[in-house]
Amino acid sequence: MRAAITIENFRPGPGGVESVAWQLARELGALGVDLTVLCRQASKPAPPGVRVETLGGVSFWQPLRVLDFSRRAARATSSGGFDVVQAFSRTRHQDVYRAGGGSHAAYMDSVYAHPRLLRRLSPRHRALLAIEEAVFRDERQTILCNSRLVAGELTERYGVSRARLAVIYNGVDLERFHPRLREQSGARVRAELGLDGPIALFVGSGFARKGLDRAIAGLAAAGAKADLLVAGAGDPSEYRRQADALGIGGRVHFLGVRSDVDELYAAADLFVLPTRYDPFANVCLEAMAAGVAVATTRRNGAADLIETGVNGFVCEQDFAPAFRALEDPARLRAIAARARELAERFGWREHASAVLALWQRVHAQRGAQRQGVAALRSGSTPSSVTVLKRNRARVVARAGDPSEYRRQADALGIGGRVHFLGVRSDVDELYAAARVRARRSRARASRNARPAHA
């Protein structure tokens, strides 16, 4: 199989879509997959066994940059002879689209006070929403979701059929984030900060969306004698005032952006992310891998992996119960140990194997569809295949449980002449094949109706 992934910026990083794409490419290269990365710009060197082609293009003003890369990626993939193409950036044409950021429309509804106004006035949002809607309504494309939260949103908002959706959770570096770091690295961070009591950790940029206000309120309401470390980009002034007003200003520590987040996990007893919207917050899986109990909301796709009181906590807006768990260290350690056990199922090699299996399935489906259309065109299918009217063809090409209708066909003695094709990406070709069969049928009927010569 020759595969390609498309992404604007291909580079290793501490998190985000670039990190996921880099880790996936690295693992697929190690597995011997024939992989090409098509990107606007890339870091060097590339992962071993991976080809990288830079497409260049516009690098300013996001609406123009996104549309330009979408066009360049489409040209490169159409001429590259690839069996499967997966997109990590917002591009219009591919076989598999990774909705790693979820639905941009859902993101806007969660973050902005007036999302409808922005949809009309902002070129940036109009461009992103236009590509998103075109992709999600294109029945030829499989949508890779990183959580059930995202899959549900796409079905509800855009009517994407479940048959087109695949849920594959993000991976995590199980060596970088490991409980064994607690003894040495965790102790160093605690000494650096002069802390020796229970520690809760918040990691995230964009404090409002990530719910830092909820974390501070939860710490104050719990009455726990613990400190809260805050790492990430953002203006802390509003949150300092909130902490001071609640009487815990001396226990909330703003660390700024840190490159040693693995060591921060090692120092923490509890990780809190009261986010208002996150398709799948990688930091939660990182914390679990590091052996730290995680508390987050149902608006975080990573909550799929958490069972309250077993391997973490899923809260609504009140995080005081999670902070109170700091008062029972033995229980919290047991929860953290189970969190690590679960995280071990989501290494990057496991993630890459799941993605590769999806690509193979998509490639096989494409092959079967091409063979089916060829059979229809050649007339080698049973003669009962006649005219597929346009409205009927759309029903055939959608997902559904055929068992009831198989039984009906069998009972009527025509079970061998009713063919369930499942979800099809080539409905236009089915229409064309049906028209060919219809013309042949009419021609035969016309010949049979001619009177015999005396």
Tab-separated table of C-alpha atoms in Angstrom:
chain	number	residue	atom	x	y	z
A	1	MET	CA	0.000	0.000	0.000
A	2	ARG	CA	1.207	3.487	-0.915
A	3	ALA	CA	-0.155	5.968	1.592
A	4	ALA	CA	0.097	9.712	2.089
A	5	ILE	CA	-0.730	12.099	4.874
A	6	THR	CA	-1.286	15.810	4.322
A	7	ILE	CA	-0.534	18.444	6.942
A	8	GLU	CA	0.449	22.084	6.676
A	9	ASN	CA	3.356	21.933	9.130
A	10	PHE	CA	5.145	18.616	9.634
A	11	ARG	CA	7.294	18.836	12.736
A	12	PRO	CA	7.718	17.232	16.136
A	13	GLY	CA	6.253	19.196	18.993
A	14	PRO	CA	5.106	19.014	22.568
A	15	GLY	CA	1.474	18.504	21.573
A	16	GLY	CA	-1.240	19.246	19.069
A	17	VAL	CA	-1.918	17.941	15.585
A	18	GLU	CA	1.711	18.295	14.466
A	19	SER	CA	2.871	16.008	17.245
A	20	VAL	CA	0.228	13.384	16.409
A	21	ALA	CA	1.138	13.410	12.707
A	22	TRP	CA	4.869	13.180	13.449
A	23	GLN	CA	4.464	10.295	15.884
A	24	LEU	CA	2.150	8.446	13.495
A	25	ALA	CA	4.592	8.861	10.593
A	26	ARG	CA	7.498	7.712	12.760
A	27	GLU	CA	5.691	4.543	13.808
A	28	LEU	CA	4.423	3.766	10.302
A	29	GLY	CA	7.934	4.231	8.947
A	30	ALA	CA	9.186	1.755	11.542
A	31	LEU	CA	6.468	-0.694	10.440
A	32	GLY	CA	7.706	-0.496	6.839
A	33	VAL	CA	4.707	1.357	5.409
A	34	ASP	CA	5.329	3.142	2.087
A	35	LEU	CA	4.446	6.605	3.406
A	36	THR	CA	4.746	10.090	1.936
A	37	VAL	CA	4.066	13.276	3.883
A	38	LEU	CA	2.783	16.198	1.812
A	39	CYS	CA	3.159	19.488	3.661
A	40	ARG	CA	3.662	23.211	3.277
A	41	GLN	CA	6.813	23.150	5.393
A	42	ALA	CA	8.691	20.502	7.377
A	43	SER	CA	11.347	20.023	10.024
A	44	LYS	CA	14.474	18.029	9.185
A	45	PRO	CA	15.411	15.267	9.367
A	46	ALA	CA	12.245	13.319	8.624
A	47	PRO	CA	11.451	10.140	10.570
A	48	PRO	CA	13.326	7.116	9.147
A	49	GLY	CA	11.607	5.467	6.205
A	50	VAL	CA	9.269	8.419	5.541
A	51	ARG	CA	9.367	10.563	2.402
A	52	VAL	CA	8.527	14.238	2.807
A	53	GLU	CA	7.457	16.508	-0.068
A	54	THR	CA	7.081	20.212	0.667
A	55	LEU	CA	4.431	21.887	-1.446
A	56	GLY	CA	5.214	25.467	-0.482
A	57	GLY	CA	2.500	28.045	-0.912
A	58	VAL	CA	0.963	30.950	0.940
A	59	SER	CA	2.082	31.360	4.542
A	60	PHE	CA	0.076	34.421	5.600
A	61	TRP	CA	-3.589	35.216	6.400
A	62	GLN	CA	-5.170	31.976	7.530
A	63	PRO	CA	-8.198	31.889	5.159
A	64	LEU	CA	-5.970	32.223	2.096
A	65	ARG	CA	-3.315	29.902	3.534
A	66	VAL	CA	-5.836	27.133	4.297
A	67	LEU	CA	-7.524	27.312	0.889
A	68	ASP	CA	-4.186	27.424	-0.924
A	69	PHE	CA	-2.864	24.358	0.889
A	70	SER	CA	-6.113	22.482	0.239
A	71	ARG	CA	-5.707	23.066	-3.506
A	72	ARG	CA	-2.017	22.148	-3.513
A	73	ALA	CA	-2.643	18.979	-1.507
A	74	ALA	CA	-5.442	17.946	-3.872
A	75	ARG	CA	-3.161	18.306	-6.907
A	76	ALA	CA	-0.329	16.402	-5.239
A	77	THR	CA	-2.482	13.497	-4.084
A	78	SER	CA	-4.372	13.143	-7.376
A	79	SER	CA	-1.126	12.728	-9.287
A	80	GLY	CA	0.763	10.700	-6.682
A	81	GLY	CA	-0.768	7.275	-7.270
A	82	PHE	CA	-1.580	6.777	-3.599
A	83	ASP	CA	-3.883	4.016	-2.399
A	84	VAL	CA	-5.011	5.972	0.663
A	85	VAL	CA	-4.668	9.631	1.664
A	86	GLN	CA	-5.325	10.900	5.176
A	87	ALA	CA	-5.566	14.601	5.999
A	88	PHE	CA	-4.496	16.194	9.263
A	89	SER	CA	-5.151	19.764	8.113
A	90	ARG	CA	-8.371	21.226	6.782
A	91	THR	CA	-8.335	20.101	3.174
A	92	ARG	CA	-11.204	19.284	0.872
A	93	HIS	CA	-10.159	16.070	-0.894
A	94	GLN	CA	-8.842	12.887	0.792
A	95	ASP	CA	-9.945	9.350	1.639
A	96	VAL	CA	-9.676	9.748	5.424
A	97	TYR	CA	-10.152	13.079	7.171
A	98	ARG	CA	-8.897	13.254	10.756
A	99	ALA	CA	-11.262	15.492	12.698
A	100	GLY	CA	-8.697	15.981	15.442
A	101	GLY	CA	-10.062	19.397	16.324
A	102	GLY	CA	-13.623	18.148	16.311
A	103	SER	CA	-16.214	20.298	14.632
A	104	HIS	CA	-15.168	23.923	14.203
A	105	ALA	CA	-18.815	24.878	14.495
A	106	ALA	CA	-19.043	23.125	17.878
A	107	TYR	CA	-15.819	24.821	18.970
A	108	MET	CA	-17.250	28.228	18.099
A	109	ASP	CA	-20.446	27.528	19.996
A	110	SER	CA	-18.415	26.565	23.067
A	111	VAL	CA	-15.940	29.461	23.024
A	112	TYR	CA	-17.560	32.555	21.526
A	113	ALA	CA	-20.420	34.595	22.897
A	114	HIS	CA	-21.795	35.391	19.411
A	115	PRO	CA	-20.806	32.525	17.089
A	116	ARG	CA	-23.489	33.261	14.481
A	117	LEU	CA	-22.242	36.806	14.023
A	118	LEU	CA	-18.670	35.554	13.610
A	119	ARG	CA	-19.781	33.031	11.010
A	120	ARG	CA	-21.097	35.865	8.880
A	121	LEU	CA	-18.369	38.444	9.414
A	122	SER	CA	-15.091	36.507	9.791
A	123	PRO	CA	-13.349	35.300	6.592
A	124	ARG	CA	-11.323	32.894	8.756
A	125	HIS	CA	-14.354	31.169	10.234
A	126	ARG	CA	-16.245	31.164	6.926
A	127	ALA	CA	-13.347	29.404	5.185
A	128	LEU	CA	-12.920	26.782	7.919
A	129	LEU	CA	-16.642	26.111	8.177
A	130	ALA	CA	-17.041	25.817	4.393
A	131	ILE	CA	-14.322	23.159	4.122
A	132	GLU	CA	-15.636	21.368	7.203
A	133	GLU	CA	-19.180	21.165	5.894
A	134	ALA	CA	-18.078	20.016	2.437
A	135	VAL	CA	-15.948	17.220	3.930
A	136	PHE	CA	-18.516	16.022	6.437
A	137	ARG	CA	-21.260	15.901	3.791
A	138	ASP	CA	-19.045	14.074	1.267
A	139	GLU	CA	-20.098	10.444	1.572
A	140	ARG	CA	-16.927	9.281	-0.161
A	141	GLN	CA	-14.782	10.265	2.828
A	142	THR	CA	-14.181	8.350	6.058
A	143	ILE	CA	-13.942	10.556	9.149
A	144	LEU	CA	-11.384	9.579	11.784
A	145	CYS	CA	-12.482	10.897	15.200
A	146	ASN	CA	-10.322	10.917	18.311
A	147	SER	CA	-13.271	10.463	20.678
A	148	ARG	CA	-16.914	9.472	20.845
A	149	LEU	CA	-17.657	13.093	21.708
A	150	VAL	CA	-16.498	14.190	18.254
A	151	ALA	CA	-18.273	11.313	16.478
A	152	GLY	CA	-21.542	12.189	18.183
A	153	GLU	CA	-21.224	15.873	17.303
A	154	LEU	CA	-20.643	15.122	13.630
A	155	THR	CA	-23.651	12.838	13.456
A	156	GLU	CA	-25.883	15.324	15.250
A	157	ARG	CA	-24.708	18.480	13.490
A	158	TYR	CA	-23.968	17.239	9.969
A	159	GLY	CA	-25.815	13.944	9.739
A	160	VAL	CA	-22.607	11.953	9.185
A	161	SER	CA	-23.567	8.279	9.188
A	162	ARG	CA	-21.999	6.023	11.795
A	163	ALA	CA	-20.691	3.828	8.986
A	164	ARG	CA	-18.413	6.683	7.848
A	165	LEU	CA	-16.991	7.325	11.327
A	166	ALA	CA	-13.998	5.611	12.946
A	167	VAL	CA	-12.980	6.372	16.528
A	168	ILE	CA	-9.257	5.957	17.256
A	169	TYR	CA	-7.954	7.593	20.411
A	170	ASN	CA	-4.698	9.516	20.392
A	171	GLY	CA	-1.475	7.825	21.416
A	172	VAL	CA	0.965	8.689	24.200
A	173	ASP	CA	4.688	8.293	24.830
A	174	LEU	CA	4.680	5.650	27.552
A	175	GLU	CA	8.381	6.100	28.303
A	176	ARG	CA	8.503	9.875	28.555
A	177	PHE	CA	5.422	9.881	30.761
A	178	HIS	CA	6.067	7.180	33.352
A	179	PRO	CA	5.427	6.819	37.106
A	180	ARG	CA	9.080	6.022	37.751
A	181	LEU	CA	9.908	9.706	37.234
A	182	ARG	CA	8.100	10.640	40.446
A	183	GLU	CA	10.933	9.813	42.779
A	184	GLN	CA	13.637	11.902	41.100
A	185	SER	CA	12.051	14.436	38.730
A	186	GLY	CA	9.002	15.012	40.892
A	187	ALA	CA	11.155	15.637	43.938
A	188	ARG	CA	13.252	18.133	41.992
A	189	VAL	CA	10.207	20.179	40.940
A	190	ARG	CA	8.829	20.178	44.462
A	191	ALA	CA	12.169	21.412	45.789
A	192	GLU	CA	12.336	24.088	43.094
A	193	LEU	CA	8.927	25.407	44.111
A	194	GLY	CA	9.408	24.881	47.840
A	195	LEU	CA	6.351	22.642	48.166
A	196	ASP	CA	5.986	19.493	50.233
A	197	GLY	CA	2.204	19.018	50.496
A	198	PRO	CA	-0.430	17.746	48.042
A	199	ILE	CA	-0.140	19.241	44.546
A	200	ALA	CA	-2.770	19.610	41.828
A	201	LEU	CA	-1.660	20.464	38.289
A	202	PHE	CA	-3.379	22.335	35.465
A	203	VAL	CA	-1.757	22.348	31.988
A	204	GLY	CA	-3.291	24.228	29.102
A	205	SER	CA	-3.160	27.397	27.033
A	206	GLY	CA	-6.301	29.439	26.629
A	207	PHE	CA	-7.259	29.574	30.290
A	208	ALA	CA	-10.902	30.520	29.705
A	209	ARG	CA	-11.756	27.569	27.436
A	210	LYS	CA	-9.671	25.177	29.524
A	211	GLY	CA	-11.684	26.121	32.625
A	212	LEU	CA	-8.994	27.493	34.933
A	213	ASP	CA	-11.651	29.499	36.795
A	214	ARG	CA	-13.409	26.231	37.674
A	215	ALA	CA	-10.173	24.720	38.950
A	216	ILE	CA	-9.488	27.684	41.251
A	217	ALA	CA	-13.079	27.687	42.500
A	218	GLY	CA	-12.917	23.938	43.142
A	219	LEU	CA	-9.722	24.216	45.148
A	220	ALA	CA	-11.226	26.969	47.301
A	221	ALA	CA	-14.531	25.129	47.818
A	222	ALA	CA	-12.832	21.862	48.753
A	223	GLY	CA	-10.931	23.434	51.624
A	224	ALA	CA	-8.038	21.092	50.826
A	225	LYS	CA	-4.586	22.156	52.002
A	226	ALA	CA	-3.115	21.756	48.552
A	227	ASP	CA	-1.335	23.873	45.984
A	228	LEU	CA	-2.360	24.325	42.361
A	229	LEU	CA	0.318	24.609	39.658
A	230	VAL	CA	-0.761	26.308	36.432
A	231	ALA	CA	1.361	25.760	33.305
A	232	GLY	CA	0.546	27.249	29.918
A	233	ALA	CA	0.287	30.432	27.901
A	234	GLY	CA	-2.186	33.070	28.949
A	235	ASP	CA	-2.684	36.256	30.970
A	236	PRO	CA	-2.931	35.162	34.620
A	237	SER	CA	-4.085	38.523	36.056
A	238	GLU	CA	-7.796	37.724	36.075
A	239	TYR	CA	-7.164	34.371	37.740
A	240	ARG	CA	-4.791	35.830	40.315
A	241	ARG	CA	-7.584	38.191	41.325
A	242	GLN	CA	-10.033	35.297	41.538
A	243	ALA	CA	-7.648	33.277	43.733
A	244	ASP	CA	-6.977	36.279	45.976
A	245	ALA	CA	-10.695	36.956	46.351
A	246	LEU	CA	-11.235	33.328	47.412
A	247	GLY	CA	-8.391	33.482	49.931
A	248	ILE	CA	-6.093	31.020	48.154
A	249	GLY	CA	-3.836	33.425	46.257
A	250	GLY	CA	-0.723	32.025	47.938
A	251	ARG	CA	-1.551	28.491	46.842
A	252	VAL	CA	-2.025	29.071	43.105
A	253	HIS	CA	1.303	29.190	41.231
A	254	PHE	CA	1.516	30.401	37.623
A	255	LEU	CA	4.517	28.789	35.909
A	256	GLY	CA	4.059	30.021	32.344
A	257	VAL	CA	4.918	27.803	29.385
A	258	ARG	CA	7.070	24.850	30.459
A	259	SER	CA	9.054	22.413	28.350
A	260	ASP	CA	9.363	19.956	31.261
A	261	VAL	CA	5.694	19.072	31.545
A	262	ASP	CA	6.672	15.425	32.103
A	263	GLU	CA	8.444	16.501	35.304
A	264	LEU	CA	5.417	18.530	36.373
A	265	TYR	CA	3.275	15.410	36.089
A	266	ALA	CA	5.850	13.593	38.212
A	267	ALA	CA	5.412	16.190	40.961
A	268	ALA	CA	1.594	16.169	40.906
A	269	ASP	CA	-0.900	14.137	42.902
A	270	LEU	CA	-3.918	15.218	40.830
A	271	PHE	CA	-4.315	16.608	37.312
A	272	VAL	CA	-7.294	18.902	36.700
A	273	LEU	CA	-8.633	20.117	33.339
A	274	PRO	CA	-12.153	21.566	33.737
A	275	THR	CA	-12.360	22.320	30.024
A	276	ARG	CA	-15.421	23.738	28.316
A	277	TYR	CA	-14.548	22.008	25.052
A	278	ASP	CA	-11.753	19.658	24.005
A	279	PRO	CA	-12.178	16.985	21.299
A	280	PHE	CA	-9.484	14.959	23.100
A	281	ALA	CA	-7.051	16.688	25.476
A	282	ASN	CA	-3.738	14.860	25.067
A	283	VAL	CA	-2.563	16.205	28.422
A	284	CYS	CA	-5.095	13.965	30.171
A	285	LEU	CA	-3.681	10.820	28.578
A	286	GLU	CA	-0.153	12.032	29.335
A	287	ALA	CA	-1.034	12.526	32.996
A	288	MET	CA	-2.630	9.077	33.174
A	289	ALA	CA	0.476	7.529	31.620
A	290	ALA	CA	2.578	9.344	34.232
A	291	GLY	CA	0.530	7.719	36.971
A	292	VAL	CA	-1.536	10.750	37.980
A	293	ALA	CA	-5.271	10.735	38.673
A	294	VAL	CA	-7.126	12.987	36.197
A	295	ALA	CA	-10.226	15.121	36.750
A	296	THR	CA	-11.960	16.599	33.701
A	297	THR	CA	-15.396	17.279	32.191
A	298	ARG	CA	-17.687	15.421	29.820
A	299	ARG	CA	-16.931	18.105	27.229
A	300	ASN	CA	-13.475	16.556	26.903
A	301	GLY	CA	-13.265	13.557	24.576
A	302	ALA	CA	-10.639	12.038	26.876
A	303	ALA	CA	-13.436	11.514	29.395
A	304	ASP	CA	-14.297	8.414	27.324
A	305	LEU	CA	-11.359	6.729	29.069
A	306	ILE	CA	-12.217	7.780	32.627
A	307	GLU	CA	-14.496	6.093	35.130
A	308	THR	CA	-15.139	8.272	38.162
A	309	GLY	CA	-13.598	6.892	41.318
A	310	VAL	CA	-11.882	4.058	39.429
A	311	ASN	CA	-9.168	5.652	37.293
A	312	GLY	CA	-10.030	9.355	37.592
A	313	PHE	CA	-12.916	11.791	37.955
A	314	VAL	CA	-15.439	13.181	35.482
A	315	CYS	CA	-17.057	16.303	36.901
A	316	GLU	CA	-19.502	18.862	35.604
A	317	GLN	CA	-18.656	22.358	36.836
A	318	ASP	CA	-17.929	21.596	40.494
A	319	PHE	CA	-14.411	20.226	40.917
A	320	ALA	CA	-14.395	20.358	44.722
A	321	PRO	CA	-14.998	16.567	45.001
A	322	ALA	CA	-11.869	15.876	42.954
A	323	PHE	CA	-9.753	18.225	45.096
A	324	ARG	CA	-11.082	16.561	48.256
A	325	ALA	CA	-9.600	13.294	47.016
A	326	LEU	CA	-6.198	14.808	47.840
A	327	GLU	CA	-7.060	14.242	51.503
A	328	ASP	CA	-6.979	10.448	50.940
A	329	PRO	CA	-3.506	9.728	49.444
A	330	ALA	CA	-3.905	5.936	49.517
A	331	ARG	CA	-7.121	6.053	47.490
A	332	LEU	CA	-5.610	8.546	45.059
A	333	ARG	CA	-2.555	6.341	44.511
A	334	ALA	CA	-4.802	3.377	43.691
A	335	ILE	CA	-6.754	5.496	41.190
A	336	ALA	CA	-3.482	6.706	39.634
A	337	ALA	CA	-2.190	3.140	39.272
A	338	ARG	CA	-5.331	2.137	37.390
A	339	ALA	CA	-4.969	5.226	35.202
A	340	ARG	CA	-1.505	4.074	34.174
A	341	GLU	CA	-2.786	0.572	33.428
A	342	LEU	CA	-5.367	1.981	31.042
A	343	ALA	CA	-2.899	4.372	29.394
A	344	GLU	CA	-0.630	1.437	28.522
A	345	ARG	CA	-3.199	0.413	25.901
A	346	PHE	CA	-2.623	3.634	23.984
A	347	GLY	CA	1.059	3.733	23.034
A	348	TRP	CA	1.971	5.266	19.692
A	349	ARG	CA	2.676	1.853	18.150
A	350	GLU	CA	-0.853	0.725	19.054
A	351	HIS	CA	-2.235	3.959	17.621
A	352	ALA	CA	-0.334	3.509	14.351
A	353	SER	CA	-1.494	-0.090	14.016
A	354	ALA	CA	-5.118	0.987	14.444
A	355	VAL	CA	-4.756	3.731	11.824
A	356	LEU	CA	-3.056	1.318	9.407
A	357	ALA	CA	-5.910	-1.166	9.858
A	358	LEU	CA	-8.381	1.616	9.037
A	359	TRP	CA	-6.438	2.518	5.884
A	360	GLN	CA	-6.396	-1.104	4.775
A	361	ARG	CA	-10.136	-1.340	5.310
A	362	VAL	CA	-10.785	1.856	3.345
A	363	HIS	CA	-8.507	0.660	0.527
A	364	ALA	CA	-10.280	-2.717	0.408
A	365	GLN	CA	-13.681	-1.024	0.271
A	366	ARG	CA	-12.534	1.157	-2.611
A	367	GLY	CA	-11.332	-1.940	-4.476
A	368	ALA	CA	-14.593	-3.786	-3.908
A	369	GLN	CA	-16.578	-0.783	-5.106
A	370	ARG	CA	-14.518	-0.516	-8.280
A	371	GLN	CA	-15.031	-4.228	-8.993
A	372	GLY	CA	-18.755	-3.937	-8.380
A	373	VAL	CA	-19.118	-1.030	-10.768
A	374	ALA	CA	-17.088	-2.863	-13.409
A	375	ALA	CA	-19.378	-5.873	-13.068
A	376	LEU	CA	-22.459	-3.705	-13.450
A	377	ARG	CA	-21.030	-2.059	-16.559
A	378	SER	CA	-20.048	-5.355	-18.135
A	379	GLY	CA	-23.436	-6.898	-17.544
A	380	SER	CA	-22.033	-9.822	-15.549
A	381	THR	CA	-24.364	-9.258	-12.601
A	382	PRO	CA	-27.735	-11.064	-12.394
A	383	SER	CA	-30.342	-9.852	-14.867
A	384	SER	CA	-32.532	-8.595	-12.026
A	385	VAL	CA	-30.293	-5.525	-11.779
A	386	THR	CA	-32.248	-3.025	-13.860
A	387	VAL	CA	-32.863	0.654	-13.276
A	388	LEU	CA	-31.726	2.372	-10.055
A	389	LYS	CA	-33.645	5.620	-9.901
A	390	ARG	CA	-31.768	8.464	-8.274
A	391	ASN	CA	-33.857	8.573	-5.105
A	392	ARG	CA	-33.677	4.808	-4.724
A	393	ALA	CA	-29.908	4.787	-5.248
A	394	ARG	CA	-29.397	7.144	-2.335
A	395	VAL	CA	-31.191	4.665	-0.093
A	396	VAL	CA	-29.013	1.818	-1.326
A	397	ALA	CA	-25.884	3.863	-0.680
A	398	ARG	CA	-26.639	4.607	2.964
A	399	ALA	CA	-25.972	2.667	6.097
A	400	GLY	CA	-28.633	0.437	7.621
A	401	ASP	CA	-29.294	-3.026	9.020
A	402	PRO	CA	-30.282	-5.233	6.071
A	403	SER	CA	-31.277	-8.311	8.105
A	404	GLU	CA	-35.034	-7.639	8.024
A	405	TYR	CA	-34.950	-7.082	4.274
A	406	ARG	CA	-32.794	-10.140	3.602
A	407	ARG	CA	-35.443	-12.220	5.384
A	408	GLN	CA	-38.190	-10.588	3.321
A	409	ALA	CA	-36.337	-11.283	0.069
A	410	ASP	CA	-35.672	-14.898	1.092
A	411	ALA	CA	-39.326	-15.412	1.994
A	412	LEU	CA	-40.355	-14.120	-1.426
A	413	GLY	CA	-37.865	-16.411	-3.169
A	414	ILE	CA	-35.628	-13.644	-4.502
A	415	GLY	CA	-32.885	-13.628	-1.862
A	416	GLY	CA	-30.195	-14.267	-4.452
A	417	ARG	CA	-31.300	-11.319	-6.563
A	418	VAL	CA	-31.314	-8.549	-3.930
A	419	HIS	CA	-27.853	-7.106	-3.368
A	420	PHE	CA	-27.010	-4.961	-0.338
A	421	LEU	CA	-24.059	-2.757	-1.187
A	422	GLY	CA	-23.620	-0.913	2.110
A	423	VAL	CA	-22.301	2.623	2.212
A	424	ARG	CA	-20.934	3.554	-1.206
A	425	SER	CA	-18.671	6.441	-2.154
A	426	ASP	CA	-19.322	5.922	-5.880
A	427	VAL	CA	-23.062	6.521	-6.150
A	428	ASP	CA	-22.527	8.518	-9.340
A	429	GLU	CA	-20.977	5.444	-10.952
A	430	LEU	CA	-23.889	3.293	-9.786
A	431	TYR	CA	-26.264	5.706	-11.513
A	432	ALA	CA	-24.203	5.449	-14.698
A	433	ALA	CA	-24.087	1.650	-14.547
A	434	ALA	CA	-27.831	1.463	-13.953
A	435	ARG	CA	-28.481	3.671	-16.981
A	436	VAL	CA	-26.365	1.345	-19.132
A	437	ARG	CA	-28.366	-1.679	-17.952
A	438	ALA	CA	-31.624	0.195	-18.531
A	439	ARG	CA	-30.675	1.017	-22.130
A	440	ARG	CA	-29.797	-2.642	-22.756
A	441	SER	CA	-33.103	-3.788	-21.303
A	442	ARG	CA	-35.041	-1.341	-23.480
A	443	ALA	CA	-33.114	-2.444	-26.555
A	444	ARG	CA	-33.930	-6.109	-25.885
A	445	ALA	CA	-37.582	-5.283	-25.308
A	446	SER	CA	-37.675	-3.343	-28.596
A	447	ARG	CA	-36.173	-6.246	-30.542
A	448	ASN	CA	-38.581	-8.734	-28.995
A	449	ALA	CA	-41.560	-6.527	-29.883
A	450	ARG	CA	-40.769	-6.395	-33.669
A	451	PRO	CA	-43.230	-8.442	-35.781
A	452	ALA	CA	-41.813	-11.512	-37.537
A	453	HIS	CA	-41.527	-11.342	-41.368
A	454	ALA	CA	-43.683	-13.715	-43.329
